[in-house]
Amino acid sequence: MAFSEGVVKKVILSYTYVSIWIFLSFTVIVYNKYILDRKMYNWPFPISLTMIHMGFCSSLAYIIVRVFKLVEPVSMSVDVYFKSVVPIGALYSLSLWFSNSAYIYLSVSFIQMLKALMPVAVYSIGVFLKKETFRNETMINMLSISLGVAVAAYGEAKFDVWGVTLQLLAVAFEATRLVLIQILLNSKGISLNPITSLYYIAPCCLVFLSLPWFIMEYPLLRDKSSLNLDFFVFGTNSFCAFALNLAVFLLVGKTSALTMNVAGVVKDWLLIAFSWSVIKDTVTPINLIGYGLAFLGVGYYNHSKLQALKAETQKRNQQQSDEESGKLLDEREGGFGIGFRTADPVPHI
């Protein structure tokens, strides 16, 4: 009975973490759309909004890491910081800038459909940078996802070339960032959780965004007297953005990255339904057919990654078991004065 209660409690907690993440991710996306859209709050300054988020998040991350010491900082040299963290911060700032800019021109539903190209971009850049192995099966899967997104774009009622360009650039920069995290950080044994990521990367984003902000948005804000911010709107929006990072920390830490991917699919469909029913964005049958094709491709890709991860884990466990068996055999034979093994474990290739 105690075992059953423990299982039930674990399942309830997992669903709670998933629900919190979906709610916060959903809220941040819709809130950003509300602020930036000219037909809603009408504050079309995506660089400024991104900088407000980064300033708020970096301040809270500093308090959590340095003041309350709830999260341990990562040990790294200044050289590693500038060669590894700064490039990732530059890519992150560009990704956020362009993705927020897309909300001015595109519907929430169509943006979610375009984001289905993320696995395609990550895999393609990974192959180009020799972090992924080219496989015909995987490439066919990537082409099916791309075809689905192309069909969804063909059926988009309010297609905007500039908006699509911005969102595709955002996907490309974000995919490059994810691959470079593996190359520049993980390969050096540096692992950043969402809080330490904000602590180290958010200040970089502020610095990188300050130049285009000063050139492109500051003169407009000054002339329109839009520098007087509504602290409730921007404060709650920034808090939701920070809370989302905490939710990612909890979700991945208490469940798995795969759970977050599955939850992301649920969130995307909810956003499409919300965009159609509440915001009154037009969602055509061709939109849904195209996104359905892309959704199946992404689902198969996640399934393949899970199977590969399971196989790798099983292989590692078997290898560890063989090594322990070999050591035990050595110890037993050593007791009889024999200096060799009768049979070596079969190596795993």
Short mmCIF file of C-alpha atoms in Angstrom, two decimals:
data_model
loop_
_atom_site.label_atom_id
_atom_site.label_comp_id
_atom_site.label_asym_id
_atom_site.label_seq_id
_atom_site.Cartn_x
_atom_site.Cartn_y
_atom_site.Cartn_z
CA MET A 1 0.00 0.00 0.00
CA ALA A 2 2.85 2.34 0.88
CA PHE A 3 4.44 1.58 -2.50
CA SER A 4 1.20 2.42 -4.30
CA GLU A 5 0.88 5.69 -2.43
CA GLY A 6 4.45 6.58 -3.36
CA VAL A 7 3.80 5.86 -7.03
CA VAL A 8 0.56 7.87 -6.98
CA LYS A 9 2.34 10.78 -5.28
CA LYS A 10 5.12 10.70 -7.88
CA VAL A 11 2.61 10.67 -10.76
CA ILE A 12 0.63 13.56 -9.22
CA LEU A 13 3.82 15.60 -8.75
CA SER A 14 4.92 14.91 -12.34
CA TYR A 15 1.57 16.04 -13.72
CA THR A 16 1.72 19.10 -11.46
CA TYR A 17 5.14 20.12 -12.79
CA VAL A 18 3.97 19.55 -16.38
CA SER A 19 0.80 21.61 -15.78
CA ILE A 20 2.75 24.49 -14.23
CA TRP A 21 5.22 24.54 -17.14
CA ILE A 22 2.44 24.43 -19.76
CA PHE A 23 0.54 27.22 -17.98
CA LEU A 24 3.58 29.51 -17.66
CA SER A 25 4.86 28.85 -21.18
CA PHE A 26 1.36 29.47 -22.53
CA THR A 27 1.05 32.66 -20.45
CA VAL A 28 4.40 34.12 -21.53
CA ILE A 29 3.68 33.55 -25.23
CA VAL A 30 0.18 35.03 -25.10
CA TYR A 31 1.35 37.92 -22.84
CA ASN A 32 4.18 38.80 -25.24
CA LYS A 33 1.73 38.72 -28.15
CA TYR A 34 -0.64 40.99 -26.22
CA ILE A 35 2.08 43.57 -25.47
CA LEU A 36 3.67 43.64 -28.93
CA ASP A 37 0.62 43.35 -31.19
CA ARG A 38 -0.50 46.70 -32.63
CA LYS A 39 -4.16 45.69 -32.30
CA MET A 40 -3.84 44.91 -28.58
CA TYR A 41 -1.57 46.71 -26.11
CA ASN A 42 0.27 48.29 -29.06
CA TRP A 43 3.83 48.47 -27.72
CA PRO A 44 5.78 47.13 -30.75
CA PHE A 45 9.28 47.29 -29.27
CA PRO A 46 10.59 43.69 -29.15
CA ILE A 47 14.19 44.61 -28.28
CA SER A 48 13.01 46.69 -25.34
CA LEU A 49 10.72 43.91 -24.11
CA THR A 50 13.55 41.36 -24.37
CA MET A 51 15.90 43.68 -22.46
CA ILE A 52 13.32 44.17 -19.71
CA HIS A 53 13.02 40.38 -19.39
CA MET A 54 16.80 39.91 -19.31
CA GLY A 55 17.32 42.70 -16.77
CA PHE A 56 14.61 41.33 -14.48
CA CYS A 57 15.75 37.70 -14.82
CA SER A 58 19.46 38.44 -14.34
CA SER A 59 18.70 40.46 -11.18
CA LEU A 60 16.60 37.67 -9.65
CA ALA A 61 19.14 35.04 -10.70
CA TYR A 62 21.90 37.05 -8.97
CA ILE A 63 19.81 37.22 -5.78
CA ILE A 64 19.15 33.46 -5.86
CA VAL A 65 22.77 32.52 -6.58
CA ARG A 66 24.74 35.14 -4.63
CA VAL A 67 22.45 36.47 -1.89
CA PHE A 68 20.31 33.51 -0.82
CA LYS A 69 22.80 30.93 -2.21
CA LEU A 70 19.97 28.59 -3.19
CA VAL A 71 21.81 27.51 -6.35
CA GLU A 72 25.55 26.89 -6.60
CA PRO A 73 27.40 28.98 -9.23
CA VAL A 74 29.46 27.14 -11.84
CA SER A 75 33.22 27.30 -11.55
CA MET A 76 34.71 28.73 -14.76
CA SER A 77 37.62 30.96 -15.73
CA VAL A 78 37.29 34.34 -17.43
CA ASP A 79 38.76 32.82 -20.59
CA VAL A 80 36.11 30.07 -20.65
CA TYR A 81 33.39 32.63 -19.99
CA PHE A 82 34.34 34.80 -22.97
CA LYS A 83 35.03 31.89 -25.34
CA SER A 84 32.07 29.71 -24.37
CA VAL A 85 29.33 31.67 -22.59
CA VAL A 86 29.51 34.96 -24.51
CA PRO A 87 28.91 33.40 -27.98
CA ILE A 88 25.92 31.50 -26.57
CA GLY A 89 24.63 34.74 -25.03
CA ALA A 90 24.93 36.50 -28.40
CA LEU A 91 22.91 33.76 -30.14
CA TYR A 92 20.31 33.75 -27.37
CA SER A 93 19.81 37.50 -27.62
CA LEU A 94 19.29 37.26 -31.40
CA SER A 95 16.89 34.34 -31.00
CA LEU A 96 14.76 36.19 -28.43
CA TRP A 97 14.84 39.44 -30.40
CA PHE A 98 13.65 37.88 -33.65
CA SER A 99 11.11 35.54 -32.05
CA ASN A 100 9.51 38.42 -30.13
CA SER A 101 9.55 40.55 -33.29
CA ALA A 102 7.59 37.86 -35.15
CA TYR A 103 4.59 38.38 -32.81
CA ILE A 104 4.03 41.78 -34.40
CA TYR A 105 3.46 40.24 -37.84
CA LEU A 106 2.21 36.66 -37.32
CA SER A 107 -0.54 34.91 -35.40
CA VAL A 108 0.28 32.85 -32.30
CA SER A 109 -0.99 29.69 -33.99
CA PHE A 110 1.18 30.10 -37.10
CA ILE A 111 4.28 30.87 -35.02
CA GLN A 112 3.80 27.59 -33.13
CA MET A 113 3.58 25.77 -36.46
CA LEU A 114 6.83 27.35 -37.66
CA LYS A 115 8.54 26.35 -34.39
CA ALA A 116 8.02 22.71 -35.41
CA LEU A 117 11.10 23.25 -37.61
CA MET A 118 13.34 23.35 -34.51
CA PRO A 119 14.37 19.64 -34.69
CA VAL A 120 15.17 20.11 -38.40
CA ALA A 121 17.40 23.10 -37.64
CA VAL A 122 19.12 21.43 -34.66
CA TYR A 123 19.84 18.23 -36.62
CA SER A 124 21.04 20.07 -39.76
CA ILE A 125 23.37 22.37 -37.82
CA GLY A 126 24.55 19.42 -35.72
CA VAL A 127 25.50 17.52 -38.90
CA PHE A 128 27.22 20.61 -40.34
CA LEU A 129 29.27 21.09 -37.15
CA LYS A 130 29.96 17.32 -36.95
CA LYS A 131 28.03 16.93 -33.71
CA GLU A 132 25.40 14.68 -35.31
CA THR A 133 25.86 11.76 -37.68
CA PHE A 134 24.13 12.02 -41.05
CA ARG A 135 21.55 9.25 -41.49
CA ASN A 136 19.23 8.87 -44.47
CA GLU A 137 16.33 7.80 -42.23
CA THR A 138 16.67 10.86 -40.02
CA MET A 139 16.99 13.19 -43.01
CA ILE A 140 13.80 11.76 -44.54
CA ASN A 141 12.09 12.44 -41.20
CA MET A 142 13.40 16.02 -41.25
CA LEU A 143 12.08 16.49 -44.79
CA SER A 144 8.64 15.24 -43.70
CA ILE A 145 8.58 17.83 -40.90
CA SER A 146 9.64 20.55 -43.34
CA LEU A 147 6.95 19.46 -45.80
CA GLY A 148 4.30 19.66 -43.08
CA VAL A 149 5.38 23.18 -42.10
CA ALA A 150 5.42 24.21 -45.79
CA VAL A 151 1.83 22.95 -46.19
CA ALA A 152 0.82 24.85 -43.03
CA ALA A 153 2.47 28.01 -44.42
CA TYR A 154 0.68 27.54 -47.74
CA GLY A 155 -2.64 27.45 -45.90
CA GLU A 156 -1.89 30.48 -43.69
CA ALA A 157 -4.58 33.13 -44.17
CA LYS A 158 -2.39 36.07 -43.03
CA PHE A 159 1.00 35.09 -44.41
CA ASP A 160 3.63 37.78 -43.89
CA VAL A 161 7.03 37.28 -45.54
CA TRP A 162 8.91 39.49 -43.07
CA GLY A 163 7.28 37.84 -40.07
CA VAL A 164 8.11 34.35 -41.38
CA THR A 165 11.69 35.45 -42.08
CA LEU A 166 12.06 36.73 -38.50
CA GLN A 167 10.68 33.51 -37.01
CA LEU A 168 12.88 31.30 -39.20
CA LEU A 169 15.93 33.35 -38.19
CA ALA A 170 14.90 32.93 -34.54
CA VAL A 171 14.70 29.14 -35.03
CA ALA A 172 18.10 29.08 -36.76
CA PHE A 173 19.82 31.11 -34.02
CA GLU A 174 18.18 29.06 -31.25
CA ALA A 175 19.18 25.78 -32.91
CA THR A 176 22.76 27.01 -33.30
CA ARG A 177 22.77 28.00 -29.63
CA LEU A 178 21.60 24.52 -28.56
CA VAL A 179 24.30 22.81 -30.63
CA LEU A 180 27.02 25.19 -29.38
CA ILE A 181 25.99 24.48 -25.78
CA GLN A 182 27.05 20.87 -26.42
CA ILE A 183 30.28 21.91 -28.14
CA LEU A 184 31.38 24.85 -25.98
CA LEU A 185 30.00 23.89 -22.55
CA ASN A 186 28.99 20.24 -22.17
CA SER A 187 32.18 18.97 -23.84
CA LYS A 188 34.16 20.88 -21.18
CA GLY A 189 32.12 19.40 -18.35
CA ILE A 190 30.21 22.66 -17.75
CA SER A 191 26.50 22.15 -17.10
CA LEU A 192 24.16 25.11 -16.67
CA ASN A 193 20.65 24.75 -15.27
CA PRO A 194 18.00 27.40 -16.11
CA ILE A 195 18.95 29.56 -13.10
CA THR A 196 22.72 29.53 -13.66
CA SER A 197 22.05 30.02 -17.37
CA LEU A 198 20.22 33.27 -16.59
CA TYR A 199 22.92 34.24 -14.08
CA TYR A 200 25.69 33.96 -16.68
CA ILE A 201 23.92 34.53 -20.01
CA ALA A 202 21.23 37.18 -19.31
CA PRO A 203 23.81 39.97 -18.67
CA CYS A 204 25.46 39.08 -22.02
CA CYS A 205 22.10 39.43 -23.73
CA LEU A 206 21.61 42.88 -22.21
CA VAL A 207 24.98 44.02 -23.52
CA PHE A 208 24.45 42.60 -27.03
CA LEU A 209 20.93 44.02 -27.33
CA SER A 210 21.85 47.49 -26.08
CA LEU A 211 23.46 48.53 -29.40
CA PRO A 212 20.53 47.68 -31.74
CA TRP A 213 18.14 49.04 -29.08
CA PHE A 214 19.94 52.39 -28.96
CA ILE A 215 19.92 52.65 -32.77
CA MET A 216 16.50 51.21 -33.62
CA GLU A 217 14.12 51.63 -30.68
CA TYR A 218 15.41 54.29 -28.31
CA PRO A 219 14.73 57.20 -30.74
CA LEU A 220 11.14 55.96 -31.27
CA LEU A 221 10.53 55.44 -27.57
CA ARG A 222 11.90 58.91 -26.81
CA ASP A 223 9.81 60.62 -29.51
CA LYS A 224 6.61 58.78 -28.58
CA SER A 225 7.17 59.25 -24.84
CA SER A 226 6.78 55.47 -24.50
CA LEU A 227 9.61 55.23 -21.98
CA ASN A 228 7.06 55.55 -19.15
CA LEU A 229 6.29 51.89 -18.55
CA ASP A 230 3.23 50.35 -16.97
CA PHE A 231 4.96 48.61 -14.09
CA PHE A 232 2.09 46.18 -13.49
CA VAL A 233 2.01 44.97 -17.11
CA PHE A 234 5.78 44.71 -17.61
CA GLY A 235 6.44 43.57 -14.05
CA THR A 236 3.99 40.65 -14.24
CA ASN A 237 5.18 39.82 -17.76
CA SER A 238 8.82 39.68 -16.61
CA PHE A 239 7.90 37.68 -13.53
CA CYS A 240 6.11 35.11 -15.71
CA ALA A 241 9.22 34.87 -17.92
CA PHE A 242 11.40 34.21 -14.86
CA ALA A 243 8.89 31.77 -13.34
CA LEU A 244 8.95 29.86 -16.64
CA ASN A 245 12.69 29.27 -16.19
CA LEU A 246 12.06 27.99 -12.67
CA ALA A 247 9.38 25.68 -14.06
CA VAL A 248 11.85 24.32 -16.63
CA PHE A 249 14.32 23.73 -13.78
CA LEU A 250 11.68 21.74 -11.85
CA LEU A 251 10.25 19.89 -14.85
CA VAL A 252 13.56 18.63 -16.24
CA GLY A 253 15.01 18.02 -12.76
CA LYS A 254 12.02 16.06 -11.44
CA THR A 255 10.94 14.32 -14.66
CA SER A 256 12.96 14.35 -17.90
CA ALA A 257 13.71 16.40 -21.01
CA LEU A 258 11.51 14.01 -22.99
CA THR A 259 8.56 14.82 -20.70
CA MET A 260 9.11 18.48 -21.49
CA ASN A 261 9.09 17.73 -25.23
CA VAL A 262 5.77 15.87 -24.92
CA ALA A 263 4.36 18.69 -22.76
CA GLY A 264 5.52 21.14 -25.43
CA VAL A 265 3.39 19.38 -28.03
CA VAL A 266 0.33 19.64 -25.76
CA LYS A 267 1.10 23.33 -25.19
CA ASP A 268 1.37 23.99 -28.94
CA TRP A 269 -2.06 22.49 -29.64
CA LEU A 270 -3.56 24.45 -26.74
CA LEU A 271 -2.05 27.66 -28.12
CA ILE A 272 -3.43 26.95 -31.58
CA ALA A 273 -6.90 26.35 -30.09
CA PHE A 274 -6.63 29.52 -27.95
CA SER A 275 -5.40 31.60 -30.89
CA TRP A 276 -8.40 30.45 -32.97
CA SER A 277 -11.11 30.63 -30.30
CA VAL A 278 -10.12 33.63 -28.14
CA ILE A 279 -7.78 35.85 -30.18
CA LYS A 280 -9.87 35.02 -33.29
CA ASP A 281 -6.88 34.24 -35.49
CA THR A 282 -7.81 32.39 -38.66
CA VAL A 283 -6.78 28.72 -38.60
CA THR A 284 -7.53 26.98 -41.91
CA PRO A 285 -7.96 23.22 -42.53
CA ILE A 286 -4.74 23.29 -44.61
CA ASN A 287 -2.97 24.82 -41.58
CA LEU A 288 -4.07 21.91 -39.43
CA ILE A 289 -3.24 19.26 -42.04
CA GLY A 290 0.26 20.70 -42.50
CA TYR A 291 0.91 21.02 -38.78
CA GLY A 292 -0.49 17.49 -38.28
CA LEU A 293 2.12 16.14 -40.71
CA ALA A 294 4.88 18.11 -38.95
CA PHE A 295 3.57 16.92 -35.57
CA LEU A 296 3.82 13.27 -36.64
CA GLY A 297 7.37 13.86 -37.87
CA VAL A 298 8.42 15.55 -34.62
CA GLY A 299 6.76 12.75 -32.62
CA TYR A 300 8.67 10.09 -34.55
CA TYR A 301 11.92 12.06 -34.09
CA ASN A 302 11.39 12.25 -30.30
CA HIS A 303 10.58 8.53 -30.23
CA SER A 304 13.79 7.73 -32.15
CA LYS A 305 15.86 9.88 -29.79
CA LEU A 306 14.29 8.11 -26.78
CA GLN A 307 15.09 4.67 -28.22
CA ALA A 308 18.67 5.74 -28.95
CA LEU A 309 19.03 7.09 -25.41
CA LYS A 310 17.68 3.84 -23.93
CA ALA A 311 20.07 1.79 -26.09
CA GLU A 312 23.02 3.95 -25.05
CA THR A 313 22.07 3.69 -21.36
CA GLN A 314 21.68 -0.08 -21.64
CA LYS A 315 25.03 -0.36 -23.40
CA ARG A 316 26.72 1.74 -20.71
CA ASN A 317 25.18 -0.34 -17.91
CA GLN A 318 26.22 -3.59 -19.61
CA GLN A 319 29.75 -2.30 -20.09
CA GLN A 320 29.92 -1.29 -16.43
CA SER A 321 28.59 -4.71 -15.40
CA ASP A 322 31.21 -6.47 -17.56
CA GLU A 323 34.00 -4.38 -16.04
CA GLU A 324 32.82 -5.19 -12.51
CA SER A 325 32.62 -8.91 -13.40
CA GLY A 326 36.15 -8.75 -14.80
CA LYS A 327 37.46 -7.13 -11.63
CA LEU A 328 35.76 -9.77 -9.48
CA LEU A 329 37.25 -12.54 -11.62
CA ASP A 330 40.71 -10.96 -11.30
CA GLU A 331 40.38 -10.85 -7.52
CA ARG A 332 39.30 -14.50 -7.33
CA GLU A 333 42.06 -15.72 -9.64
CA GLY A 334 44.59 -13.54 -7.85
CA GLY A 335 43.80 -15.45 -4.68
CA PHE A 336 44.96 -18.66 -6.37
CA GLY A 337 48.15 -17.08 -7.72
CA ILE A 338 46.88 -16.93 -11.32
CA GLY A 339 47.86 -13.76 -13.16
CA PHE A 340 45.51 -13.99 -16.12
CA ARG A 341 41.77 -14.33 -16.85
CA THR A 342 40.36 -17.42 -18.56
CA ALA A 343 38.07 -15.26 -20.68
CA ASP A 344 37.99 -11.52 -21.28
CA PRO A 345 34.64 -9.76 -21.55
CA VAL A 346 33.54 -9.12 -25.14
CA PRO A 347 34.15 -5.43 -25.93
CA HIS A 348 31.13 -3.31 -26.93
CA ILE A 349 31.70 -1.44 -30.15
#
